[in-house]
Amino acid sequence: MSENEPLCARCAKRGKTCCQWSEIYVTQQDVNRIVCMTGQGGFYEYRPPQNPQYLDQSDDPPWQQHVFRADGARRVLKRGPGGDCIFLGQKGCLLPLDCRPLVCRLYPFTYHYEGIHEELETGCPRDLVGPEVILLKELDMSLEQARQWHKTLYEEICQHNDYDRPDL
């Protein structure tokens, strides 16, 4: 693996990335951005979380209210036959950064409606990053950028609560 490759590309070659084990929620605006960029639809579906404990979002009322339908399903990216996100390629995500789902852009931050936790998730492969390299620098992101994505994410989930429609 070349250290000149982006971290996500090196991680994708290794296997079991966040793109393989995460169920990636997409807002309606995420869907619109992806359709606009790719010209394709049919890349998402509605389904309940694999881990039923995820349904308890009592510590995040907007998420609980706007992300889940009455049946517990939510809009997520489809997965390929091996479980990978359908946008995961050999070199990482096939979508440009400004078109990726907001939850993908925010990773490896954890968050809830009140804000972002500055401590990063442990799922990002820090062992692929030299000890002198800062993970956020390697990912080409900043805390301020993540805060803006967080704000946008919660604005988007609260704008389009279309789960009450019977045709969904």
PDB file of C-alpha atoms in Angstrom:
ATOM      1  CA  MET A   1       0.000   0.000   0.000  1.00  0.00           C
ATOM      2  CA  SER A   2       1.337   3.373  -0.974  1.00  0.00           C
ATOM      3  CA  GLU A   3       1.447   6.099   1.681  1.00  0.00           C
ATOM      4  CA  ASN A   4       0.666   8.557  -1.158  1.00  0.00           C
ATOM      5  CA  GLU A   5      -2.812   7.095  -1.513  1.00  0.00           C
ATOM      6  CA  PRO A   6      -5.626   8.736   0.448  1.00  0.00           C
ATOM      7  CA  LEU A   7      -6.333   7.048   3.768  1.00  0.00           C
ATOM      8  CA  CYS A   8      -9.791   5.886   2.654  1.00  0.00           C
ATOM      9  CA  ALA A   9      -8.244   4.137  -0.376  1.00  0.00           C
ATOM     10  CA  ARG A  10      -5.697   2.341   1.817  1.00  0.00           C
ATOM     11  CA  CYS A  11      -8.467   1.388   4.231  1.00  0.00           C
ATOM     12  CA  ALA A  12     -10.722   0.078   1.421  1.00  0.00           C
ATOM     13  CA  LYS A  13      -7.949  -2.246   0.243  1.00  0.00           C
ATOM     14  CA  ARG A  14      -7.588  -3.628   3.739  1.00  0.00           C
ATOM     15  CA  GLY A  15     -11.248  -4.533   4.141  1.00  0.00           C
ATOM     16  CA  LYS A  16     -13.941  -4.057   6.806  1.00  0.00           C
ATOM     17  CA  THR A  17     -14.095  -0.304   6.528  1.00  0.00           C
ATOM     18  CA  CYS A  18     -16.831   1.994   7.812  1.00  0.00           C
ATOM     19  CA  CYS A  19     -18.274   1.585   4.295  1.00  0.00           C
ATOM     20  CA  GLN A  20     -18.663  -2.129   4.933  1.00  0.00           C
ATOM     21  CA  TRP A  21     -20.002  -2.361   8.465  1.00  0.00           C
ATOM     22  CA  SER A  22     -22.071   0.835   8.697  1.00  0.00           C
ATOM     23  CA  GLU A  23     -25.657   1.269   7.667  1.00  0.00           C
ATOM     24  CA  ILE A  24     -25.469   4.651   5.992  1.00  0.00           C
ATOM     25  CA  TYR A  25     -28.470   6.884   6.561  1.00  0.00           C
ATOM     26  CA  VAL A  26     -29.131   9.399   3.775  1.00  0.00           C
ATOM     27  CA  THR A  27     -31.230  12.552   3.974  1.00  0.00           C
ATOM     28  CA  GLN A  28     -33.550  13.469   1.116  1.00  0.00           C
ATOM     29  CA  GLN A  29     -31.056  16.185   0.145  1.00  0.00           C
ATOM     30  CA  ASP A  30     -28.249  13.577   0.156  1.00  0.00           C
ATOM     31  CA  VAL A  31     -30.366  11.590  -2.304  1.00  0.00           C
ATOM     32  CA  ASN A  32     -30.888  14.683  -4.461  1.00  0.00           C
ATOM     33  CA  ARG A  33     -27.144  15.494  -4.482  1.00  0.00           C
ATOM     34  CA  ILE A  34     -26.228  11.924  -5.446  1.00  0.00           C
ATOM     35  CA  VAL A  35     -28.859  11.769  -8.203  1.00  0.00           C
ATOM     36  CA  CYS A  36     -27.655  15.113  -9.549  1.00  0.00           C
ATOM     37  CA  MET A  37     -24.032  13.904  -9.568  1.00  0.00           C
ATOM     38  CA  THR A  38     -24.544  10.358 -10.864  1.00  0.00           C
ATOM     39  CA  GLY A  39     -27.764  10.654 -12.855  1.00  0.00           C
ATOM     40  CA  GLN A  40     -28.895   7.427 -11.207  1.00  0.00           C
ATOM     41  CA  GLY A  41     -31.533   6.529  -8.636  1.00  0.00           C
ATOM     42  CA  GLY A  42     -32.332   3.292  -6.874  1.00  0.00           C
ATOM     43  CA  PHE A  43     -29.270   3.414  -4.607  1.00  0.00           C
ATOM     44  CA  TYR A  44     -31.165   3.560  -1.323  1.00  0.00           C
ATOM     45  CA  GLU A  45     -33.836   1.593   0.465  1.00  0.00           C
ATOM     46  CA  TYR A  46     -35.908   1.761   3.634  1.00  0.00           C
ATOM     47  CA  ARG A  47     -35.081  -0.804   6.272  1.00  0.00           C
ATOM     48  CA  PRO A  48     -34.818  -1.140  10.039  1.00  0.00           C
ATOM     49  CA  PRO A  49     -31.370  -1.159  11.626  1.00  0.00           C
ATOM     50  CA  GLN A  50     -29.556  -4.475  11.870  1.00  0.00           C
ATOM     51  CA  ASN A  51     -28.911  -3.685  15.512  1.00  0.00           C
ATOM     52  CA  PRO A  52     -32.330  -3.116  17.145  1.00  0.00           C
ATOM     53  CA  GLN A  53     -30.672  -1.108  19.960  1.00  0.00           C
ATOM     54  CA  TYR A  54     -30.070   1.627  17.362  1.00  0.00           C
ATOM     55  CA  LEU A  55     -33.815   2.328  17.435  1.00  0.00           C
ATOM     56  CA  ASP A  56     -33.379   3.850  20.904  1.00  0.00           C
ATOM     57  CA  GLN A  57     -32.306   7.377  20.052  1.00  0.00           C
ATOM     58  CA  SER A  58     -33.898   8.901  23.155  1.00  0.00           C
ATOM     59  CA  ASP A  59     -30.747  10.968  23.718  1.00  0.00           C
ATOM     60  CA  ASP A  60     -31.241  12.560  20.274  1.00  0.00           C
ATOM     61  CA  PRO A  61     -34.915  13.585  19.880  1.00  0.00           C
ATOM     62  CA  PRO A  62     -34.624  15.116  16.378  1.00  0.00           C
ATOM     63  CA  TRP A  63     -32.962  11.934  15.091  1.00  0.00           C
ATOM     64  CA  GLN A  64     -35.625   9.790  16.744  1.00  0.00           C
ATOM     65  CA  GLN A  65     -38.460  11.925  15.363  1.00  0.00           C
ATOM     66  CA  HIS A  66     -37.300  12.577  11.813  1.00  0.00           C
ATOM     67  CA  VAL A  67     -35.071   9.679  10.747  1.00  0.00           C
ATOM     68  CA  PHE A  68     -37.255   6.683  11.593  1.00  0.00           C
ATOM     69  CA  ARG A  69     -40.593   5.776  10.086  1.00  0.00           C
ATOM     70  CA  ALA A  70     -43.336   4.300  12.286  1.00  0.00           C
ATOM     71  CA  ASP A  71     -42.160   0.781  11.339  1.00  0.00           C
ATOM     72  CA  GLY A  72     -38.581   1.529  12.507  1.00  0.00           C
ATOM     73  CA  ALA A  73     -37.142   1.672   8.999  1.00  0.00           C
ATOM     74  CA  ARG A  74     -35.034   4.552   7.713  1.00  0.00           C
ATOM     75  CA  ARG A  75     -33.528   5.567   4.370  1.00  0.00           C
ATOM     76  CA  VAL A  76     -30.108   3.936   3.943  1.00  0.00           C
ATOM     77  CA  LEU A  77     -27.737   3.276   1.085  1.00  0.00           C
ATOM     78  CA  LYS A  78     -28.031  -0.158  -0.467  1.00  0.00           C
ATOM     79  CA  ARG A  79     -25.227  -2.642  -0.100  1.00  0.00           C
ATOM     80  CA  GLY A  80     -23.584  -4.828  -2.672  1.00  0.00           C
ATOM     81  CA  PRO A  81     -23.543  -8.643  -2.464  1.00  0.00           C
ATOM     82  CA  GLY A  82     -20.593  -8.635  -0.027  1.00  0.00           C
ATOM     83  CA  GLY A  83     -22.187  -6.072   2.265  1.00  0.00           C
ATOM     84  CA  ASP A  84     -20.193  -3.110   0.965  1.00  0.00           C
ATOM     85  CA  CYS A  85     -21.808   0.265   0.384  1.00  0.00           C
ATOM     86  CA  ILE A  86     -22.667   0.373  -3.310  1.00  0.00           C
ATOM     87  CA  PHE A  87     -20.460   3.453  -3.687  1.00  0.00           C
ATOM     88  CA  LEU A  88     -17.331   1.771  -2.294  1.00  0.00           C
ATOM     89  CA  GLY A  89     -14.683   1.186  -4.947  1.00  0.00           C
ATOM     90  CA  GLN A  90     -11.093  -0.077  -4.859  1.00  0.00           C
ATOM     91  CA  LYS A  91      -9.845   3.430  -4.085  1.00  0.00           C
ATOM     92  CA  GLY A  92     -12.465   4.322  -1.505  1.00  0.00           C
ATOM     93  CA  CYS A  93     -15.696   6.219  -2.043  1.00  0.00           C
ATOM     94  CA  LEU A  94     -16.712   6.692  -5.660  1.00  0.00           C
ATOM     95  CA  LEU A  95     -18.604   9.882  -4.798  1.00  0.00           C
ATOM     96  CA  PRO A  96     -16.841  13.239  -4.584  1.00  0.00           C
ATOM     97  CA  LEU A  97     -16.756  14.701  -1.086  1.00  0.00           C
ATOM     98  CA  ASP A  98     -19.374  17.389  -1.746  1.00  0.00           C
ATOM     99  CA  CYS A  99     -21.844  14.738  -2.914  1.00  0.00           C
ATOM    100  CA  ARG A 100     -21.321  12.115  -0.197  1.00  0.00           C
ATOM    101  CA  PRO A 101     -23.979  11.559   2.446  1.00  0.00           C
ATOM    102  CA  LEU A 102     -23.494  13.931   5.350  1.00  0.00           C
ATOM    103  CA  VAL A 103     -23.059  11.062   7.834  1.00  0.00           C
ATOM    104  CA  CYS A 104     -20.152   9.805   5.706  1.00  0.00           C
ATOM    105  CA  ARG A 105     -18.556  13.232   5.618  1.00  0.00           C
ATOM    106  CA  LEU A 106     -18.848  13.459   9.410  1.00  0.00           C
ATOM    107  CA  TYR A 107     -17.161  10.126  10.086  1.00  0.00           C
ATOM    108  CA  PRO A 108     -15.055   9.545  12.271  1.00  0.00           C
ATOM    109  CA  PHE A 109     -16.822  12.093  14.492  1.00  0.00           C
ATOM    110  CA  THR A 110     -19.644  11.034  16.772  1.00  0.00           C
ATOM    111  CA  TYR A 111     -22.436  13.481  17.360  1.00  0.00           C
ATOM    112  CA  HIS A 112     -26.003  14.117  18.439  1.00  0.00           C
ATOM    113  CA  TYR A 113     -28.304  17.096  18.002  1.00  0.00           C
ATOM    114  CA  GLU A 114     -26.407  19.260  20.506  1.00  0.00           C
ATOM    115  CA  GLY A 115     -23.094  18.960  18.682  1.00  0.00           C
ATOM    116  CA  ILE A 116     -19.995  16.988  17.799  1.00  0.00           C
ATOM    117  CA  HIS A 117     -17.843  15.068  20.231  1.00  0.00           C
ATOM    118  CA  GLU A 118     -14.245  16.051  19.606  1.00  0.00           C
ATOM    119  CA  GLU A 119     -12.995  12.557  20.432  1.00  0.00           C
ATOM    120  CA  LEU A 120     -12.962  10.522  17.234  1.00  0.00           C
ATOM    121  CA  GLU A 121     -14.442   7.057  16.665  1.00  0.00           C
ATOM    122  CA  THR A 122     -11.952   4.244  16.994  1.00  0.00           C
ATOM    123  CA  GLY A 123     -13.096   2.502  13.782  1.00  0.00           C
ATOM    124  CA  CYS A 124     -10.896   4.657  11.537  1.00  0.00           C
ATOM    125  CA  PRO A 125      -7.641   2.743  10.897  1.00  0.00           C
ATOM    126  CA  ARG A 126      -5.142   4.815  12.852  1.00  0.00           C
ATOM    127  CA  ASP A 127      -2.504   2.138  12.290  1.00  0.00           C
ATOM    128  CA  LEU A 128      -2.494   3.129   8.593  1.00  0.00           C
ATOM    129  CA  VAL A 129      -1.477   6.635   9.640  1.00  0.00           C
ATOM    130  CA  GLY A 130       2.058   7.282  10.813  1.00  0.00           C
ATOM    131  CA  PRO A 131       2.432   8.340  14.461  1.00  0.00           C
ATOM    132  CA  GLU A 132       3.387  11.871  13.418  1.00  0.00           C
ATOM    133  CA  VAL A 133       0.280  12.322  11.261  1.00  0.00           C
ATOM    134  CA  ILE A 134      -2.963  13.746  12.616  1.00  0.00           C
ATOM    135  CA  LEU A 135      -5.968  11.664  11.542  1.00  0.00           C
ATOM    136  CA  LEU A 136      -8.109  14.669  10.557  1.00  0.00           C
ATOM    137  CA  LYS A 137      -5.267  16.069   8.450  1.00  0.00           C
ATOM    138  CA  GLU A 138      -4.907  12.704   6.732  1.00  0.00           C
ATOM    139  CA  LEU A 139      -8.654  12.700   6.042  1.00  0.00           C
ATOM    140  CA  ASP A 140      -8.397  16.292   4.762  1.00  0.00           C
ATOM    141  CA  MET A 141     -11.043  17.565   7.148  1.00  0.00           C
ATOM    142  CA  SER A 142     -11.266  19.944  10.064  1.00  0.00           C
ATOM    143  CA  LEU A 143     -13.351  20.200  13.187  1.00  0.00           C
ATOM    144  CA  GLU A 144     -14.896  23.420  11.855  1.00  0.00           C
ATOM    145  CA  GLN A 145     -15.864  21.697   8.591  1.00  0.00           C
ATOM    146  CA  ALA A 146     -17.376  18.817  10.572  1.00  0.00           C
ATOM    147  CA  ARG A 147     -19.377  21.292  12.667  1.00  0.00           C
ATOM    148  CA  GLN A 148     -20.832  22.795   9.487  1.00  0.00           C
ATOM    149  CA  TRP A 149     -21.741  19.334   8.116  1.00  0.00           C
ATOM    150  CA  HIS A 150     -23.346  18.518  11.460  1.00  0.00           C
ATOM    151  CA  LYS A 151     -25.444  21.684  11.314  1.00  0.00           C
ATOM    152  CA  THR A 152     -26.485  20.893   7.742  1.00  0.00           C
ATOM    153  CA  LEU A 153     -27.333  17.281   8.641  1.00  0.00           C
ATOM    154  CA  TYR A 154     -29.727  18.295  11.393  1.00  0.00           C
ATOM    155  CA  GLU A 155     -31.277  21.014   9.253  1.00  0.00           C
ATOM    156  CA  GLU A 156     -31.869  18.446   6.508  1.00  0.00           C
ATOM    157  CA  ILE A 157     -33.350  15.743   8.729  1.00  0.00           C
ATOM    158  CA  CYS A 158     -35.740  18.266  10.280  1.00  0.00           C
ATOM    159  CA  GLN A 159     -36.783  19.767   6.918  1.00  0.00           C
ATOM    160  CA  HIS A 160     -37.997  16.607   5.248  1.00  0.00           C
ATOM    161  CA  ASN A 161     -39.971  14.354   7.485  1.00  0.00           C
ATOM    162  CA  ASP A 162     -41.744  12.454   4.728  1.00  0.00           C
ATOM    163  CA  TYR A 163     -42.072   9.226   6.703  1.00  0.00           C
ATOM    164  CA  ASP A 164     -45.697   9.900   7.566  1.00  0.00           C
ATOM    165  CA  ARG A 165     -46.685   9.460   3.942  1.00  0.00           C
ATOM    166  CA  PRO A 166     -48.498   6.132   3.474  1.00  0.00           C
ATOM    167  CA  ASP A 167     -46.858   5.478   0.082  1.00  0.00           C
ATOM    168  CA  LEU A 168     -43.352   5.128   1.536  1.00  0.00           C
TER     169      LEU A 168
END
